[in-house]
mmCIF file of C-alpha atoms in Angstrom:
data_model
loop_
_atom_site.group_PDB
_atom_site.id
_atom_site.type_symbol
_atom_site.label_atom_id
_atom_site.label_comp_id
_atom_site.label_asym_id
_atom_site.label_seq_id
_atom_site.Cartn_x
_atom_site.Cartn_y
_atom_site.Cartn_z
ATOM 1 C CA UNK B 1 82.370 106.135 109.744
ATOM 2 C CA UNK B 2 81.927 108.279 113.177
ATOM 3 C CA UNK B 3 81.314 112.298 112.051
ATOM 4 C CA UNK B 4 83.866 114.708 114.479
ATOM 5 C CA UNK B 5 80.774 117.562 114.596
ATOM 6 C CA UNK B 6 77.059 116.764 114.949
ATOM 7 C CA UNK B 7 74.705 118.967 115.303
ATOM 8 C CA UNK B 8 71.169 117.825 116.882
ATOM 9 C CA UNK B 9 67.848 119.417 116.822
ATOM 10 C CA UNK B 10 64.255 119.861 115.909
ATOM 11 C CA UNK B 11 64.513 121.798 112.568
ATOM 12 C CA UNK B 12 67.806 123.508 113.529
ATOM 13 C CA UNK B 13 70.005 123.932 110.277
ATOM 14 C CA UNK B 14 73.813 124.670 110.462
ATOM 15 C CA UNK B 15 75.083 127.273 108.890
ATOM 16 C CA UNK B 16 78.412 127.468 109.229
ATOM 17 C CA UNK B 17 81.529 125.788 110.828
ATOM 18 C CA UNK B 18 84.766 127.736 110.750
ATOM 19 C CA UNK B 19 88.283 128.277 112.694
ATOM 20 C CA UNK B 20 87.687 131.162 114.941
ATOM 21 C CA UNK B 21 89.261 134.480 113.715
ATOM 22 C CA UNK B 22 89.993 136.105 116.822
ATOM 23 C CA UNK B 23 90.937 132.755 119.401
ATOM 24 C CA UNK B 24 93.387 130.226 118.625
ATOM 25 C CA UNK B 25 91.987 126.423 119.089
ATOM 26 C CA UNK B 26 88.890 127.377 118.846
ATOM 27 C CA UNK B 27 85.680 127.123 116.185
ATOM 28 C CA UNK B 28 82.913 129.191 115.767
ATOM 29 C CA UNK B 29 79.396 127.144 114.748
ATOM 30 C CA UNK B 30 76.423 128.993 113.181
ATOM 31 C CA UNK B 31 72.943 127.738 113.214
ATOM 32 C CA UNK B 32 69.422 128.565 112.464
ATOM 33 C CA UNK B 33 65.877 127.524 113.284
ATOM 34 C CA UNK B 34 63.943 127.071 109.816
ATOM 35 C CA UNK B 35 60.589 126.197 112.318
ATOM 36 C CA UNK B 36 57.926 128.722 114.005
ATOM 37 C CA UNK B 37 58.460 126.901 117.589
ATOM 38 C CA UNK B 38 61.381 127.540 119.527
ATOM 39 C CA UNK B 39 64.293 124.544 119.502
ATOM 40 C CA UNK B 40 66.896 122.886 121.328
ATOM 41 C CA UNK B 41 70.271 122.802 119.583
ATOM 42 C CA UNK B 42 72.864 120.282 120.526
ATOM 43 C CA UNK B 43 76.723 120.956 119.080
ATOM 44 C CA UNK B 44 79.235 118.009 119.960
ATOM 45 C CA UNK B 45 82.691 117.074 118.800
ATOM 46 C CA UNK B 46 85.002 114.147 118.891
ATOM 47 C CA UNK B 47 86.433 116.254 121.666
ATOM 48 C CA UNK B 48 84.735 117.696 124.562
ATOM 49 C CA UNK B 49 83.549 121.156 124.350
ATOM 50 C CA UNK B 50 85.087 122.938 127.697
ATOM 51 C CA UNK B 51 83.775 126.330 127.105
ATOM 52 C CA UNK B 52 81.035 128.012 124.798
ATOM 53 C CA UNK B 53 80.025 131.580 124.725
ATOM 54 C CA UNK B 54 77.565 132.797 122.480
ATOM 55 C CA UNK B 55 78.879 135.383 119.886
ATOM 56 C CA UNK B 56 78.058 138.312 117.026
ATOM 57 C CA UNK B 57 79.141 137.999 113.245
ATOM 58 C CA UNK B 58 82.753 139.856 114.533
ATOM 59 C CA UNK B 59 83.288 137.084 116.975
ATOM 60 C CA UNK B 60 82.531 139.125 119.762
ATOM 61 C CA UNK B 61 81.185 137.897 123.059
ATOM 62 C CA UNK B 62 77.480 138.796 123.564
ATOM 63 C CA UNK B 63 75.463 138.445 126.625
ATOM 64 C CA UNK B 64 73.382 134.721 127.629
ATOM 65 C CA UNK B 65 75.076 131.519 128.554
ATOM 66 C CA UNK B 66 75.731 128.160 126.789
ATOM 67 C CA UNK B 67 75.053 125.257 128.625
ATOM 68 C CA UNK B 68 77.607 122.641 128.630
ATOM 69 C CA UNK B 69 76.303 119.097 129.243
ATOM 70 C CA UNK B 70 78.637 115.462 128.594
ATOM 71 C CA UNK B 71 80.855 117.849 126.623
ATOM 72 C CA UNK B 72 78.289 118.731 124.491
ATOM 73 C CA UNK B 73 77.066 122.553 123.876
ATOM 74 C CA UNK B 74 73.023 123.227 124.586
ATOM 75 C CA UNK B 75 71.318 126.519 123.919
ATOM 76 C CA UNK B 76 67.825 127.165 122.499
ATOM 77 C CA UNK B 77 66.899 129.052 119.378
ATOM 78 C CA UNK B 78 64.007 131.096 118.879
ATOM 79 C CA UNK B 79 61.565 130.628 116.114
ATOM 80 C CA UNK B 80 63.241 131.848 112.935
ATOM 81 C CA UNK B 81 66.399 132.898 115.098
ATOM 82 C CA UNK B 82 70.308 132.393 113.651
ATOM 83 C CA UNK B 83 72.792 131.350 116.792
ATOM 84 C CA UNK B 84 76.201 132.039 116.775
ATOM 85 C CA UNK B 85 78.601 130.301 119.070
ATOM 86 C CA UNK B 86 82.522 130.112 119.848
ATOM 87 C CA UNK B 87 83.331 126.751 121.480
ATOM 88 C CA UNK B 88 86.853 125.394 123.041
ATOM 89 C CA UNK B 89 88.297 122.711 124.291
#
């Protein structure tokens, strides 16, 4: 069977995957590097991700850009470093 989320990465751990709070259609996806290098994380759907912003435990908008590549969401993650982003589509 074919997952819907995937989550792709040298020693980058998910955390959490929830319904946004504050933004309808849209899920927030929390991951962390358990390495001392810094890591490439890749977040993908069954759907294609259209817009990603990286946010803070309230779901607020924080400074830095997501890169958005095939529909897929690409950031890096310092050593020891939790992510949080928002993602749409």
């Amino acid at each position: 069977p074919q997952s819907n989320f995937k989550v792709d990465g040298k020693n980058i751990c998910v955390s959490i995957l929830k319904c946004a709070e504050r933004k309808a259609n849209a899920y927030v996806v929390r991951v962390f590097n358990a390495s001392g290098e810094e890591s490439e994380a890749t977040v993908q759907f069954a759907k294609k991700i259209k817009n990603a912003v990286f946010v803070n435990l309230n779901e607020e908008e924080k400074d830095g850009k997501v890169g958005i590549v095939d529909g897929k969401a690409k950031f890096n993650v310092a050593p020891y470093k939790i992510v949080t982003i928002m993602v749409e589509f």
